[in-house]
Amino acid sequence: MLHWKERRERAAFLALANGAIFRGWSFGAPVDTVGEAVFNTGMSGYQEIVTDPSYAGQFVTLTAPEIGNYGCNPQDEESRGLFLNGLVIHELNEPSNFRSEESLADYLKRNGKPGIAGVDTRRLTLMLRDEGSQKAYLHTSAEPLTEAEAVERARAWEGLDGQDYAARVTTGKPYEWNSEGEFHVVAFDFGIKYNILRGLAANNMRVTVLPAAATAEDALARNPDGVFLSNGPADPAAVGYAIRTIRELIGKVPLFGICLGHQLFGLASGAECGRLKFGHHGCNHPVRNLLTNRVEITSQNHNFALKAGALPATLEVTHINLNDNTIEGVRHRTEPAASVQFHPEAAPGPHDSFSLFQEFRKLMER
């Protein structure tokens, strides 16, 4: 394993489509790739972030200045692999923690994902906040490449808009997550996180996971008490088959969605969805629950949101983001169906909204 001082000699850079260059040194896999540059404001949880399928197609910039302190271990993984395109950090530390089994650098390298450290992540974050998420090109390999060529490659990439990334991250076949539970839930995997499945199981639900392209007939044939719509990456409008499936399920079985599942439920109900300037990524986003008038600190990871001025009369807003007033939750006025934009399972925390799994249970009880 290379010492961090030796790694510093491996020069690397991140080129944005706007022409900006951010230089640093390579750690992880020495590969080049395109991606969308976003920033995450969480202070911890880098392993959960890199294993969250919702980051597929993106370069995640961590705003916390020191990364890698506690290493990586199998228990903190949130999916079967790493789906992000690359990791951008300021300072990489060697791990020193009793739970650590592998350094972050070795973890990325083993999974074929590049990382760049030594970056002025504050300047990059401010740029993304002011100008919006950027198409980018990460150069960490030994391939001869000028910065100007990298900028052109970033600009030539098709980006995430209009792209179905759920099909890239979903399970290949149905599977049973757990074997016991009072209620049987069918979960559509658009990029599901393990802690969502744990949250459902912890609330006495037996969970069957289906691929993203499964049909309404596939779900109903299993006689579920409820259907769960998972989180996932990229543009919800590109997942047309899921929108059609959800539209067929509304009114036939209780529904609950998170993140991409929330957006797909909204679209299936007649709402419109649009891209946010730089998205919501982090575990410190304040949301007001309009049903309880309580403020909950939430974990979020999305670039798209339902449009406030284009909701159908059948949907009622239940949660609002206190940073920008975007819609964070809706429920159907006549059918047992609801969804939230944030992550109540929050791995890592906060856990202010974990009770939403109980709300899903109540929908099935009624």
C-alpha positions as MATLAB code, in Angstrom:
seq = 'MLHWKERRERAAFLALANGAIFRGWSFGAPVDTVGEAVFNTGMSGYQEIVTDPSYAGQFVTLTAPEIGNYGCNPQDEESRGLFLNGLVIHELNEPSNFRSEESLADYLKRNGKPGIAGVDTRRLTLMLRDEGSQKAYLHTSAEPLTEAEAVERARAWEGLDGQDYAARVTTGKPYEWNSEGEFHVVAFDFGIKYNILRGLAANNMRVTVLPAAATAEDALARNPDGVFLSNGPADPAAVGYAIRTIRELIGKVPLFGICLGHQLFGLASGAECGRLKFGHHGCNHPVRNLLTNRVEITSQNHNFALKAGALPATLEVTHINLNDNTIEGVRHRTEPAASVQFHPEAAPGPHDSFSLFQEFRKLMER';
ca = [
       0.000    0.000    0.000;
       1.392    3.395   -0.990;
       1.981    5.903    1.769;
       0.061    9.163    1.317;
       3.286   11.081    0.626;
       4.077    8.719   -2.263;
       0.555    9.075   -3.598;
       1.025   12.839   -3.785;
       3.515   12.322   -6.617;
       0.764   10.935   -8.865;
      -0.601   14.171  -10.333;
      -4.254   14.329  -11.335;
      -6.819   16.960  -12.255;
     -10.566   17.520  -12.570;
     -11.670   19.477  -15.649;
     -15.118   21.097  -15.664;
     -17.145   21.875  -18.762;
     -16.978   25.590  -17.875;
     -13.201   25.437  -18.375;
     -12.160   25.396  -14.714;
      -9.329   23.061  -13.692;
      -8.833   21.651  -10.196;
      -5.477   19.986   -9.644;
      -4.488   17.413   -7.048;
      -3.095   13.909   -6.741;
      -4.567   10.526   -7.568;
      -5.722    7.898   -5.120;
      -7.856    4.856   -5.826;
      -7.985    3.359   -9.309;
      -5.821    5.125  -11.938;
      -8.578    5.497  -14.549;
     -10.048    8.421  -16.474;
     -13.770    9.011  -16.797;
     -16.529   11.568  -17.304;
     -19.169   12.448  -14.729;
     -21.290   15.179  -13.204;
     -19.575   17.131  -10.416;
     -21.719   17.656   -7.297;
     -20.916   18.385   -3.646;
     -21.992   16.627   -0.451;
     -22.100   18.599    2.812;
     -22.103   15.628    5.207;
     -19.410   15.555    7.891;
     -19.146   11.751    7.916;
     -20.304    8.657    6.091;
     -18.013    8.613    3.066;
     -18.323    4.842    2.673;
     -22.117    5.022    2.676;
     -21.848    7.816    0.089;
     -19.591    5.937   -2.327;
     -21.823    2.842   -2.109;
     -25.084    4.768   -2.628;
     -26.357    3.871   -6.135;
     -28.026    7.300   -6.389;
     -24.571    8.750   -7.116;
     -24.173    6.754  -10.336;
     -22.717    8.983  -13.045;
     -21.415   11.601  -10.602;
     -18.174   12.869   -9.116;
     -18.881   13.489   -5.435;
     -17.007   16.377   -3.842;
     -16.890   16.051   -0.055;
     -16.928   19.412    1.715;
     -15.534   17.959    4.972;
     -11.779   18.705    4.805;
     -10.398   15.477    6.334;
     -11.484   12.174    4.784;
     -10.469    8.558    5.409;
      -9.887    8.717    9.169;
     -11.928    5.660   10.106;
     -11.304    3.521    7.019;
     -13.821    1.158    5.403;
     -15.523   -2.097    6.348;
     -18.201   -4.407    4.866;
     -20.772   -3.467    7.528;
     -21.018    0.139    6.295;
     -21.729   -0.683    2.646;
     -25.100    0.480    1.337;
     -25.233   -1.633   -1.821;
     -23.493   -4.452   -3.645;
     -20.851   -2.142   -5.134;
     -19.626    1.364   -5.909;
     -21.683    3.215   -8.508;
     -20.331    6.769   -8.368;
     -17.877    7.789  -11.109;
     -15.267    9.287   -8.805;
     -14.509   10.944   -5.456;
     -13.074   14.440   -4.938;
     -11.607   15.366   -1.542;
      -9.280   17.872    0.100;
      -7.093   15.748    2.383;
      -6.807   11.961    2.554;
      -5.943   10.476    5.938;
      -4.711    6.995    6.773;
      -7.307    5.091    8.834;
      -7.052    4.681   12.587;
     -10.175    2.962   13.906;
     -10.936   -0.436   15.424;
     -13.660   -1.055   12.812;
     -11.398   -0.340    9.838;
     -10.539   -3.252    7.564;
      -9.323   -1.274    4.547;
      -8.238    2.247    3.690;
     -10.483    4.420    1.538;
      -7.771    4.568   -1.141;
      -7.481    0.777   -1.319;
     -11.266    0.417   -1.207;
     -11.683    2.662   -4.259;
      -8.822    0.957   -6.079;
     -10.212   -2.535   -5.444;
     -13.566   -1.424   -6.859;
     -12.083    0.298   -9.907;
     -13.106    3.842   -8.911;
     -10.806    6.887   -9.151;
     -10.288    9.552   -6.552;
      -8.494   12.879   -6.469;
      -7.174   14.486   -3.271;
      -5.431   17.784   -2.588;
      -8.251   19.691   -4.314;
      -9.427   23.102   -3.142;
     -12.851   21.659   -2.411;
     -14.083   24.941   -0.917;
     -13.491   26.770   -4.195;
     -15.016   23.909   -6.177;
     -18.104   23.805   -3.948;
     -18.638   27.557   -4.220;
     -18.342   27.313   -8.003;
     -20.891   24.483   -8.204;
     -23.235   26.375   -5.913;
     -22.972   29.552   -7.985;
     -22.933   28.027  -11.477;
     -24.740   24.728  -10.880;
     -23.671   21.102  -11.255;
     -21.080   20.660  -13.990;
     -20.218   18.009  -16.511;
     -16.610   17.082  -15.811;
     -13.683   14.854  -16.731;
     -11.416   13.277  -14.110;
      -7.856   12.482  -15.195;
      -5.992   10.151  -12.817;
      -4.347    7.712  -15.252;
      -0.955    7.762  -16.944;
      -2.542    8.556  -20.326;
      -1.055   11.731  -21.841;
      -3.873   14.277  -21.766;
      -3.893   18.055  -21.794;
      -6.260   20.039  -19.619;
      -7.857   21.552  -22.726;
      -8.559   18.075  -24.126;
     -10.153   17.061  -20.818;
     -12.434   20.104  -20.891;
     -13.583   19.153  -24.384;
     -14.295   15.595  -23.273;
     -16.395   16.945  -20.410;
     -18.375   19.155  -22.780;
     -18.912   16.290  -25.244;
     -20.409   13.948  -22.627;
     -24.211   13.503  -22.855;
     -24.678   14.146  -19.130;
     -27.405   12.712  -16.911;
     -30.477   14.504  -18.260;
     -32.711   12.117  -20.167;
     -30.608    9.113  -19.103;
     -32.048    5.995  -17.456;
     -29.457    5.118  -14.822;
     -31.899    3.070  -12.737;
     -31.515    0.290  -15.311;
     -27.748    0.376  -14.728;
     -27.838   -0.025  -10.950;
     -30.886   -2.235  -10.313;
     -30.740   -5.873   -9.269;
     -30.618   -8.422  -12.058;
     -33.329  -10.649  -10.587;
     -35.883  -10.692   -7.753;
     -34.738  -11.707   -4.281;
     -36.043  -12.012   -0.722;
     -34.377   -9.616    1.730;
     -35.783  -11.269    4.871;
     -38.111  -14.178    5.555;
     -40.317  -12.919    8.382;
     -42.716  -10.016    8.879;
     -46.355   -9.255    9.542;
     -46.694   -7.365    6.257;
     -45.341   -8.426    2.875;
     -43.805   -5.519    0.942;
     -42.645   -5.605   -2.664;
     -39.801   -3.116   -3.172;
     -38.881   -1.812   -6.625;
     -35.103   -1.456   -6.845;
     -34.232    1.714   -8.757;
     -30.973    1.893   -6.773;
     -32.074    0.777   -3.332;
     -29.913    1.195   -0.228;
     -29.461   -1.611    2.267;
     -30.530    0.567    5.191;
     -33.917    1.107    3.556;
     -34.375   -2.645    3.501;
     -33.223   -2.819    7.122;
     -35.711   -0.079    8.012;
     -38.586   -1.948    6.412;
     -37.575   -5.194    8.136;
     -37.239   -3.407   11.493;
     -40.887   -2.406   11.186;
     -42.041   -6.019   10.872;
     -42.160   -6.149    7.084;
     -41.083   -9.075    4.912;
     -39.469   -7.625    1.801;
     -39.273   -8.966   -1.739;
     -37.073   -6.889   -4.052;
     -37.905   -6.609   -7.764;
     -35.818   -5.164  -10.633;
     -36.617   -1.641  -11.810;
     -38.323   -2.875  -14.990;
     -40.733   -5.224  -13.181;
     -44.374   -4.626  -14.082;
     -47.433   -3.939  -11.966;
     -48.543   -7.483  -12.723;
     -45.213   -8.818  -11.429;
     -45.726   -6.951   -8.158;
     -49.414   -7.748   -7.652;
     -48.867  -11.421   -8.460;
     -46.930  -11.672   -5.192;
     -49.979  -10.507   -3.214;
     -48.160   -7.715   -1.352;
     -49.648   -5.703    1.492;
     -47.740   -2.709    0.159;
     -45.329   -1.586   -2.561;
     -42.180    0.432   -1.888;
     -40.511    2.668   -4.509;
     -36.797    3.086   -3.864;
     -34.221    5.802   -4.331;
     -32.060    5.862   -7.441;
     -29.898    7.962   -9.778;
     -30.270   10.481  -12.599;
     -33.373   11.729  -14.410;
     -36.783   10.347  -13.331;
     -38.408   11.352  -16.630;
     -36.165    8.816  -18.396;
     -37.601    5.906  -16.393;
     -40.870    5.841  -18.307;
     -41.570    2.143  -17.715;
     -41.538    2.727  -13.937;
     -43.905    5.695  -14.250;
     -46.376    3.537  -16.162;
     -46.068    0.737  -13.604;
     -46.665    3.058  -10.653;
     -49.661    4.609  -12.391;
     -51.192    1.132  -12.648;
     -50.497    0.419   -8.952;
     -52.043    3.586   -7.487;
     -55.302    2.657   -5.793;
     -54.644   -1.094   -5.939;
     -52.132   -1.372   -3.100;
     -50.594    1.022   -0.503;
     -47.533    2.808   -1.892;
     -44.566    4.560   -0.293;
     -41.621    6.121   -2.151;
     -38.255    7.651   -1.289;
     -36.087    9.999   -3.418;
     -36.309    8.807   -7.055;
     -39.327    6.747   -5.986;
     -40.924    9.993   -4.760;
     -40.293   11.705   -8.099;
     -41.634    8.728  -10.045;
     -44.761    8.607   -7.867;
     -45.291   12.318   -8.537;
     -44.877   11.902  -12.289;
     -47.210    8.910  -12.300;
     -49.804   11.059  -10.506;
     -49.597   13.859  -13.073;
     -46.977   16.136  -11.494;
     -43.983   17.667  -13.266;
     -40.331   17.297  -12.313;
     -37.403   19.634  -12.946;
     -33.666   19.841  -12.333;
     -32.308   21.752   -9.336;
     -29.375   24.111   -9.834;
     -26.909   22.056   -7.774;
     -29.127   19.473   -6.093;
     -29.412   18.454   -2.458;
     -26.584   16.216   -1.229;
     -25.782   15.787    2.464;
     -27.147   14.759    5.855;
     -27.976   18.177    7.304;
     -30.950   19.484    5.287;
     -33.829   20.999    7.317;
     -37.340   19.953    6.294;
     -40.648   21.078    7.777;
     -43.246   18.361    8.230;
     -46.459   20.225    7.438;
     -48.576   17.525    9.100;
     -46.862   17.890   12.496;
     -45.306   21.365   12.064;
     -42.014   19.883   13.240;
     -38.612   20.563   11.664;
     -36.615   17.451   10.857;
     -32.934   17.312    9.846;
     -32.687   14.985    6.875;
     -30.285   13.124    4.613;
     -30.688   13.891    0.906;
     -29.207   12.980   -2.451;
     -30.971   14.169   -5.595;
     -30.648   16.584   -8.521;
     -34.334   16.693   -9.511;
     -37.491   17.745   -7.653;
     -41.244   17.970   -8.182;
     -42.345   21.403   -9.389;
     -44.425   23.261   -6.804;
     -46.575   25.002   -9.408;
     -47.435   21.848  -11.320;
     -48.921   19.457   -8.771;
     -52.202   17.753   -9.665;
     -55.201   18.253   -7.386;
     -54.902   14.630   -6.273;
     -51.633   15.312   -4.407;
     -51.128   17.207   -1.149;
     -47.741   18.607   -0.087;
     -46.637   17.179    3.283;
     -42.997   18.340    3.569;
     -41.097   21.483    2.505;
     -37.341   22.116    2.318;
     -36.482   25.084    4.554;
     -33.391   25.998    2.527;
     -35.114   26.603   -0.810;
     -38.835   25.794   -0.252;
     -38.795   22.867   -2.688;
     -41.281   20.027   -2.245;
     -39.945   17.286    0.044;
     -43.021   15.109    0.465;
     -46.511   14.477   -0.918;
     -49.452   12.194   -0.258;
     -52.437   11.167   -2.338;
     -55.696   12.767   -1.203;
     -57.881    9.712   -1.763;
     -55.590    6.678   -2.072;
     -53.143    5.098    0.444;
     -49.988    6.446   -1.162;
     -47.252    8.866   -0.068;
     -43.614    9.695   -0.758;
     -40.718   11.840    0.466;
     -37.746   13.324   -1.346;
     -35.311   12.769    1.536;
     -33.944    9.570    3.137;
     -35.612    8.572    6.429;
     -33.291    5.561    6.676;
     -30.298    7.947    6.671;
     -27.131    5.856    6.743;
     -25.320    7.610    8.288;
     -27.872    9.656   10.321;
     -29.731   11.762   11.173;
     -32.730    9.659   12.146;
     -35.357   12.373   12.730;
     -37.599   10.917   10.012;
     -37.174    7.188   10.643;
     -40.799    7.087   11.851;
     -41.923    7.361    8.210;
     -41.484    3.604    7.952;
     -44.130    3.353   10.663;
     -46.357    5.663    8.607;
     -46.023    3.259    5.685;
     -46.996    0.454    8.037;
     -50.112    2.425    9.066;
     -51.108    2.784    5.399;
     -51.073   -1.004    5.127;
     -52.893   -1.458    8.443;
     -55.726    0.767    7.244;
];
